[in-house]
Short mmCIF file of C-alpha atoms and ligand atoms in Angstrom, two decimals:
data_model
loop_
_atom_site.label_atom_id
_atom_site.label_comp_id
_atom_site.label_asym_id
_atom_site.label_seq_id
_atom_site.Cartn_x
_atom_site.Cartn_y
_atom_site.Cartn_z
CA MET A 57 27.08 13.40 -10.93
CA ILE A 58 24.51 11.85 -13.23
CA ILE A 59 21.52 10.05 -11.77
CA PRO A 60 19.10 8.53 -14.28
CA PHE A 61 15.37 8.48 -13.63
CA LEU A 62 13.85 5.28 -14.99
CA VAL A 63 10.11 4.85 -15.23
CA SER A 64 7.75 2.39 -16.88
CA HIS A 65 6.98 2.92 -20.59
CA GLU A 66 3.41 3.83 -19.61
CA ASN A 67 4.65 6.83 -17.63
CA SER A 68 7.60 7.83 -19.83
CA GLN A 69 4.98 8.74 -22.46
CA LEU A 70 3.43 11.30 -20.07
CA PRO A 71 5.53 14.50 -19.96
CA ALA A 72 3.44 16.06 -17.16
CA TRP A 73 3.90 12.98 -14.97
CA LEU A 74 7.65 12.91 -15.68
CA ASN A 75 8.10 16.62 -14.95
CA GLY A 76 6.00 16.27 -11.83
CA TRP A 77 8.80 14.07 -10.49
CA LEU A 78 11.87 15.62 -12.13
CA SER A 79 11.21 19.05 -10.73
CA PRO A 80 11.12 18.15 -6.96
CA LEU A 81 13.97 15.65 -7.40
CA ARG A 82 16.17 18.29 -9.05
CA GLN A 83 15.26 20.84 -6.39
CA ALA A 84 16.14 18.41 -3.60
CA MET A 85 19.47 17.47 -5.25
CA PRO A 86 20.87 20.63 -6.85
CA ASP A 87 24.39 19.14 -7.01
CA GLU A 88 23.28 16.07 -8.93
CA GLN A 89 22.26 15.88 -12.57
CA ILE A 90 18.95 14.02 -12.72
CA VAL A 91 17.99 13.03 -16.23
CA PRO A 92 15.43 10.70 -17.81
CA PHE A 93 17.03 7.44 -18.94
CA GLU A 94 16.32 8.32 -22.59
CA ALA A 95 18.62 11.37 -22.34
CA LEU A 96 21.72 9.40 -21.23
CA SER A 97 24.75 9.13 -23.52
CA GLU A 98 26.66 5.83 -23.69
CA ALA A 99 29.37 7.37 -21.45
CA ASP A 100 26.71 8.47 -18.94
CA LYS A 101 25.33 4.93 -18.80
CA LEU A 102 28.75 3.62 -17.75
CA ALA A 103 29.09 6.25 -15.02
CA CYS A 104 25.81 5.60 -13.16
CA GLU A 105 26.11 3.98 -9.72
CA VAL A 106 22.64 4.82 -8.48
CA ALA A 107 19.32 5.33 -10.25
CA ILE A 108 15.95 6.67 -9.17
CA VAL A 109 13.13 4.45 -10.40
CA ALA A 110 9.36 4.03 -10.63
CA ASN A 111 8.64 0.53 -11.98
CA PRO A 112 11.58 0.75 -14.44
CA GLU A 113 11.83 -1.26 -17.62
CA PRO A 114 14.30 -4.12 -16.85
CA ALA A 115 15.85 -3.77 -20.34
CA GLN A 116 16.84 -0.18 -19.52
CA LEU A 117 18.33 -1.12 -16.15
CA ALA A 118 20.38 -3.78 -17.94
CA GLN A 119 22.07 -0.98 -19.89
CA LEU A 120 23.62 0.46 -16.70
CA PRO A 121 26.44 -2.03 -15.99
CA ASN A 122 27.94 -0.20 -12.99
CA LEU A 123 24.72 0.37 -11.13
CA LYS A 124 25.01 -0.57 -7.41
CA TRP A 125 21.50 0.29 -6.24
CA VAL A 126 18.21 1.82 -7.23
CA HIS A 127 15.96 4.02 -5.13
CA SER A 128 12.27 3.49 -5.84
CA VAL A 129 9.92 6.43 -5.36
CA TRP A 130 7.17 3.94 -4.50
CA ALA A 131 6.71 2.15 -1.16
CA GLY A 132 5.39 -1.02 -2.86
CA VAL A 133 7.97 -2.61 -5.17
CA GLU A 134 6.40 -6.03 -5.88
CA ARG A 135 5.94 -5.35 -9.61
CA MET A 136 9.54 -4.27 -9.93
CA LEU A 137 10.84 -7.32 -8.01
CA ALA A 138 8.73 -9.63 -10.17
CA GLU A 139 10.09 -8.11 -13.38
CA LEU A 140 13.78 -7.82 -12.45
CA PRO A 141 16.12 -10.67 -13.30
CA GLU A 142 18.10 -12.28 -10.43
CA SER A 143 21.07 -10.05 -9.57
CA ASP A 144 22.67 -8.45 -6.54
CA LEU A 145 21.37 -4.99 -7.47
CA ALA A 146 20.08 -3.47 -4.22
CA VAL A 147 16.48 -2.20 -4.41
CA VAL A 148 15.68 0.50 -1.86
CA ARG A 149 12.00 1.40 -1.49
CA LEU A 150 10.49 4.66 -0.27
CA VAL A 151 10.01 4.80 3.49
CA ASP A 152 8.29 8.11 4.19
CA PRO A 153 6.62 9.00 7.52
CA ARG A 154 4.39 11.42 5.62
CA LEU A 155 3.07 8.55 3.50
CA ALA A 156 2.47 6.46 6.63
CA ASN A 157 0.50 9.34 8.14
CA THR A 158 -1.57 9.80 4.99
CA MET A 159 -2.37 6.09 4.95
CA ALA A 160 -3.26 6.12 8.66
CA GLU A 161 -5.61 9.04 7.98
CA ALA A 162 -7.30 7.09 5.16
CA VAL A 163 -7.77 4.00 7.32
CA LEU A 164 -9.13 6.10 10.19
CA THR A 165 -11.58 7.83 7.82
CA TRP A 166 -13.05 4.58 6.53
CA ALA A 167 -12.90 2.80 9.88
CA LEU A 168 -14.96 5.65 11.37
CA TYR A 169 -17.38 5.45 8.44
CA LEU A 170 -17.90 1.76 9.17
CA HIS A 171 -17.93 2.26 12.95
CA ARG A 172 -20.59 4.98 12.70
CA LEU A 173 -22.66 2.73 10.40
CA GLY A 174 -22.20 4.75 7.20
CA PRO A 175 -23.23 1.86 4.89
CA GLN A 176 -26.36 1.11 6.94
CA TYR A 177 -27.45 4.78 6.97
CA ALA A 178 -26.78 5.08 3.22
CA GLN A 179 -29.05 2.11 2.66
CA GLN A 180 -31.74 3.52 4.95
CA GLN A 181 -31.58 6.84 3.07
CA SER A 182 -32.07 5.07 -0.28
CA GLN A 183 -35.30 3.64 1.20
CA ARG A 184 -36.32 6.95 2.89
CA VAL A 185 -36.09 5.28 6.31
CA TRP A 186 -35.65 7.58 9.35
CA ARG A 187 -34.21 5.35 12.09
CA ALA A 188 -31.36 5.92 14.53
CA LEU A 189 -29.39 2.72 15.02
CA GLU A 190 -27.77 1.76 18.31
CA TYR A 191 -24.47 3.51 19.05
CA VAL A 192 -21.47 1.34 19.93
CA ARG A 193 -18.44 2.82 21.73
CA PRO A 194 -15.15 2.59 19.79
CA GLU A 195 -13.49 0.62 22.59
CA ARG A 196 -16.06 -2.11 21.95
CA ARG A 197 -14.95 -2.41 18.34
CA THR A 198 -11.88 -4.43 17.44
CA ILE A 199 -9.83 -3.50 14.40
CA GLY A 200 -7.32 -6.07 13.17
CA ILE A 201 -4.43 -4.86 11.04
CA LEU A 202 -2.69 -7.32 8.72
CA GLY A 203 0.88 -6.05 8.29
CA MET A 204 2.58 -4.05 11.01
CA GLY A 205 5.26 -2.37 8.93
CA GLU A 206 5.77 1.35 8.30
CA LEU A 207 2.11 1.83 7.38
CA GLY A 208 0.56 -0.70 9.77
CA LYS A 209 2.31 0.65 12.89
CA CYS A 210 1.38 4.26 12.20
CA THR A 211 -2.21 3.21 11.44
CA ALA A 212 -2.43 1.15 14.63
CA LEU A 213 -1.44 4.16 16.74
CA ARG A 214 -3.96 6.39 14.96
CA LEU A 215 -6.77 3.88 15.53
CA ARG A 216 -5.77 3.48 19.18
CA GLY A 217 -5.90 7.26 19.49
CA ALA A 218 -9.50 7.15 18.25
CA GLY A 219 -10.33 4.69 21.03
CA PHE A 220 -10.58 1.38 19.14
CA ARG A 221 -9.23 -1.92 20.39
CA VAL A 222 -6.47 -2.79 17.92
CA MET A 223 -4.79 -6.07 17.03
CA GLY A 224 -1.76 -6.28 14.73
CA TRP A 225 -0.62 -9.32 12.75
CA SER A 226 2.82 -9.62 11.17
CA ARG A 227 5.41 -12.23 10.34
CA SER A 228 7.60 -11.43 13.35
CA GLY A 229 4.91 -10.26 15.79
CA THR A 230 6.05 -6.62 15.77
CA SER A 231 4.99 -4.95 19.01
CA VAL A 232 3.35 -1.54 19.27
CA PRO A 233 2.20 0.01 22.59
CA ASP A 234 -1.39 -0.93 23.52
CA VAL A 235 -1.80 -3.07 20.43
CA GLU A 236 -2.27 -6.84 20.73
CA THR A 237 0.44 -8.54 18.75
CA LEU A 238 -0.18 -11.69 16.73
CA SER A 239 1.68 -13.80 14.20
CA GLY A 240 1.47 -17.13 12.40
CA GLU A 241 -1.57 -19.07 11.22
CA ALA A 242 -3.08 -19.31 14.71
CA GLY A 243 -2.66 -15.56 15.20
CA LEU A 244 -4.38 -14.88 11.88
CA ARG A 245 -7.33 -17.07 12.86
CA GLU A 246 -7.65 -15.30 16.20
CA MET A 247 -7.54 -11.89 14.58
CA LEU A 248 -10.12 -12.77 11.93
CA ALA A 249 -12.45 -14.23 14.54
CA GLN A 250 -12.24 -11.18 16.81
CA SER A 251 -12.13 -8.22 14.43
CA ASP A 252 -15.11 -6.08 13.50
CA ILE A 253 -12.95 -4.47 10.82
CA VAL A 254 -9.93 -6.12 9.18
CA VAL A 255 -7.46 -3.72 7.54
CA CYS A 256 -4.99 -5.11 5.01
CA LEU A 257 -1.62 -3.33 4.90
CA LEU A 258 0.56 -6.25 3.82
CA PRO A 259 3.02 -6.21 0.92
CA LEU A 260 2.14 -8.46 -2.02
CA THR A 261 4.53 -11.43 -1.92
CA ALA A 262 4.42 -15.12 -2.81
CA GLU A 263 3.14 -15.76 0.74
CA THR A 264 0.50 -13.04 0.90
CA ARG A 265 -0.97 -13.53 -2.61
CA GLY A 266 -4.46 -14.94 -2.08
CA LEU A 267 -3.97 -14.97 1.71
CA LEU A 268 -7.56 -13.88 2.28
CA ASN A 269 -9.21 -16.78 0.46
CA ALA A 270 -12.65 -18.35 1.00
CA GLU A 271 -11.43 -20.32 4.02
CA GLN A 272 -9.97 -17.29 5.80
CA LEU A 273 -12.92 -15.01 4.90
CA ALA A 274 -15.27 -17.59 6.42
CA ARG A 275 -13.36 -17.23 9.71
CA MET A 276 -14.30 -13.56 9.99
CA LYS A 277 -16.82 -12.42 12.55
CA PRO A 278 -20.39 -12.30 11.14
CA GLY A 279 -21.10 -8.82 9.76
CA ALA A 280 -17.43 -7.78 9.89
CA ALA A 281 -15.95 -5.46 7.28
CA ILE A 282 -12.71 -5.46 5.37
CA ILE A 283 -10.56 -2.55 4.23
CA ASN A 284 -7.93 -3.38 1.61
CA PHE A 285 -5.49 -0.51 1.09
CA ALA A 286 -2.49 -2.71 0.22
CA ARG A 287 -2.66 -4.71 -3.03
CA GLY A 288 -5.64 -6.33 -4.77
CA PRO A 289 -4.32 -9.91 -5.20
CA ILE A 290 -3.92 -10.37 -1.42
CA ILE A 291 -7.69 -10.99 -1.39
CA ASP A 292 -9.22 -13.64 -3.63
CA GLU A 293 -11.75 -11.45 -5.48
CA ALA A 294 -14.15 -14.30 -6.32
CA ALA A 295 -14.11 -15.50 -2.70
CA LEU A 296 -14.76 -11.93 -1.54
CA TRP A 297 -17.76 -11.63 -3.85
CA ALA A 298 -19.16 -14.92 -2.53
CA ALA A 299 -18.53 -13.91 1.10
CA LEU A 300 -20.39 -10.61 0.57
CA ASP A 301 -23.28 -12.22 -1.32
CA HIS A 302 -23.68 -15.58 0.39
CA GLY A 303 -21.46 -15.46 3.47
CA SER A 304 -21.64 -13.21 6.46
CA LEU A 305 -19.12 -10.54 5.40
CA GLY A 306 -20.74 -7.15 6.01
CA TYR A 307 -18.85 -4.68 3.84
CA ALA A 308 -15.63 -4.06 1.89
CA VAL A 309 -13.78 -0.78 1.29
CA LEU A 310 -11.38 -1.46 -1.56
CA ASP A 311 -8.70 0.86 -2.90
CA VAL A 312 -6.75 -1.79 -4.80
CA PHE A 313 -7.74 -4.48 -7.29
CA ASP A 314 -6.29 -7.32 -9.35
CA GLN A 315 -6.74 -5.17 -12.42
CA GLU A 316 -6.23 -1.41 -12.26
CA PRO A 317 -7.82 0.79 -13.45
CA LEU A 318 -10.85 -1.26 -12.46
CA PRO A 319 -12.64 -2.36 -15.69
CA GLU A 320 -16.03 -0.77 -16.33
CA ASP A 321 -17.81 -4.13 -16.15
CA ALA A 322 -16.24 -5.19 -12.82
CA TRP A 323 -18.81 -6.45 -10.27
CA PHE A 324 -17.45 -4.18 -7.51
CA TRP A 325 -18.76 -0.93 -9.01
CA ASP A 326 -22.39 -1.35 -8.14
CA HIS A 327 -22.25 -3.87 -5.35
CA PRO A 328 -24.28 -2.52 -2.39
CA LYS A 329 -21.71 -3.78 0.13
CA VAL A 330 -18.64 -2.31 -1.57
CA THR A 331 -16.98 1.09 -1.67
CA VAL A 332 -14.60 1.43 -4.63
CA LEU A 333 -11.67 3.82 -4.34
CA PRO A 334 -9.26 4.50 -7.24
CA HIS A 335 -5.94 3.54 -5.54
CA CYS A 336 -5.89 6.83 -3.67
CA SER A 337 -5.47 5.85 0.00
CA GLY A 338 -1.72 6.48 0.25
CA PRO A 339 -0.57 8.86 -2.47
CA THR A 340 3.15 9.60 -2.53
CA ASP A 341 3.97 13.19 -1.66
CA ARG A 342 6.52 14.05 -4.34
CA GLU A 343 8.21 16.77 -2.32
CA SER A 344 8.76 14.71 0.80
CA ALA A 345 9.67 11.64 -1.27
CA ALA A 346 12.28 13.71 -3.15
CA GLN A 347 13.76 14.91 0.18
CA ILE A 348 14.04 11.33 1.44
CA VAL A 349 15.62 10.09 -1.79
CA ALA A 350 18.02 13.06 -1.70
CA GLY A 351 19.06 12.32 1.90
CA ASN A 352 19.76 8.66 1.09
CA ILE A 353 21.75 9.53 -2.02
CA ALA A 354 23.76 12.23 -0.17
CA ARG A 355 24.73 9.66 2.51
CA PHE A 356 25.76 7.22 -0.21
CA ARG A 357 27.93 9.86 -1.91
CA GLU A 358 29.63 10.69 1.42
CA SER A 359 30.10 7.23 2.90
CA GLY A 360 29.31 4.67 0.20
CA ASP A 361 26.57 3.28 2.45
CA ILE A 362 23.50 1.95 0.66
CA PRO A 363 20.26 2.25 2.73
CA PRO A 364 18.56 -0.99 3.88
CA ALA A 365 17.36 -2.79 0.75
CA VAL A 366 14.35 -4.97 0.07
CA ASP A 367 14.95 -8.67 0.82
CA ARG A 368 14.44 -10.22 -2.61
CA GLN A 369 13.86 -13.73 -1.20
CA ARG A 370 11.18 -12.52 1.23
CA GLY A 371 9.69 -10.23 -1.39
CA TYR A 372 9.44 -7.06 0.73
P1 NAP B 260 6.59 -2.85 5.29
O1 NAP B 260 7.14 -1.77 6.15
O2 NAP B 260 7.53 -3.69 4.49
O3 NAP B 260 5.70 -3.79 6.24
C1 NAP B 260 5.18 -5.00 5.82
C2 NAP B 260 4.49 -5.68 7.00
O4 NAP B 260 3.86 -6.87 6.53
C3 NAP B 260 5.49 -6.11 8.09
O5 NAP B 260 4.91 -5.96 9.36
C4 NAP B 260 5.70 -7.59 7.78
O6 NAP B 260 6.05 -8.37 8.91
C5 NAP B 260 4.31 -7.98 7.31
N1 NAP B 260 4.36 -9.19 6.49
C6 NAP B 260 4.95 -9.37 5.29
N2 NAP B 260 4.77 -10.63 4.85
C7 NAP B 260 4.05 -11.25 5.81
C8 NAP B 260 3.54 -12.57 5.94
N3 NAP B 260 3.74 -13.49 5.00
N4 NAP B 260 2.85 -12.88 7.07
C9 NAP B 260 2.65 -11.94 8.03
N5 NAP B 260 3.10 -10.67 7.96
C10 NAP B 260 3.79 -10.34 6.85
O7 NAP B 260 5.53 -2.26 4.22
P2 NAP B 260 4.71 -0.89 4.34
O8 NAP B 260 5.57 0.27 3.99
O9 NAP B 260 3.98 -0.86 5.63
O10 NAP B 260 3.69 -1.06 3.10
C11 NAP B 260 2.80 -2.15 3.01
C12 NAP B 260 2.19 -2.21 1.62
O11 NAP B 260 1.23 -1.16 1.45
C13 NAP B 260 3.17 -1.96 0.46
O12 NAP B 260 3.89 -3.13 0.14
C14 NAP B 260 2.27 -1.52 -0.66
O13 NAP B 260 1.88 -2.62 -1.45
C15 NAP B 260 1.03 -0.98 0.05
N6 NAP B 260 0.82 0.45 -0.24
C16 NAP B 260 -0.38 0.83 -0.76
C17 NAP B 260 -0.62 2.17 -1.03
C18 NAP B 260 -1.95 2.63 -1.60
O14 NAP B 260 -2.08 3.79 -1.99
N7 NAP B 260 -2.97 1.79 -1.66
C19 NAP B 260 0.37 3.13 -0.76
C20 NAP B 260 1.58 2.71 -0.23
C21 NAP B 260 1.80 1.36 0.04
P3 NAP B 260 7.43 -8.08 9.74
O15 NAP B 260 7.16 -6.81 10.50
O16 NAP B 260 7.57 -9.24 10.62
O17 NAP B 260 8.50 -7.93 8.68
#
């Protein structure tokens, strides 16, 4: 049966990007016919019940009247939810253990860099200073994770494995072995006050946009660092700048920004307390993503069951 692949106009102009997805998807679903939206006939458009998407153009989705659900190949679907009109179309996002592992690896890498005083040694080197700083055991460092979903839970376990004390904050207070569980405003305050490193792995929603504002950043432990591998607008960028320059925030490792690609004149690039990463902390593995999408679509073909969808009201 026909399954359209709908992508944003930006990406539909890039044949290499499109083929990079079509090839593993077709391999994982040899019995399905996966075609770019642009190649659909009018009869095909009427036949589609499920589509595979990557930030699709809403006007194209509107041309598929019998669509029951869409499977995103991205884990974060906030842009898509913001652009889609109200409807009961089910949006299923990518949940891939491989992605969670890759993200956990990225957080561990940068947490260790901060823990072993990478920024301080880089600064000493720039001044030709030869000085060993005091070593602190990992169990004496607290890492607070904002968001204990697929990525947050896997990351928490990885950080525990490296010996850190870990706290996890979520809406429902999700529990993970050996991780202190927090929720609500009071829980957030406690986590910010106790963490040496705060890691953001929240989805971008109406509630989390601007969550880390000047007031919350001021609650962080003096000298603490922040790692944002989720979405840029969760942190107020102006407040972050002020907290690094005039407050007591020690360092920020940022993979995501309000505007991406990061403009050439953005202040982050040459700030001495910032590491800029080009949205590379949790890349989707196309092969494993294609296998997961294929499994979900095969179950739908057999049973009619649609996998758990994003809660549009909640925004994730
Ligand atoms: P997820 O499974 O949906 O987990 C979201 C977590 O955030 C849950 O623990 C949820 O709480 C918590 N949460 C949501 N809103 C909250 C609120 N208002 N207050 C407190 N906690 C809240 O999402 P995920 O798969 O872990 O992914 C998280 C985000 O990472 C994605 O949305 C995406 O933006 C980002 N991401 C970034 C990259 C990258 O390369 N930089 C790659 C992939 C994903 P409950 O557990 O109570 O529901």
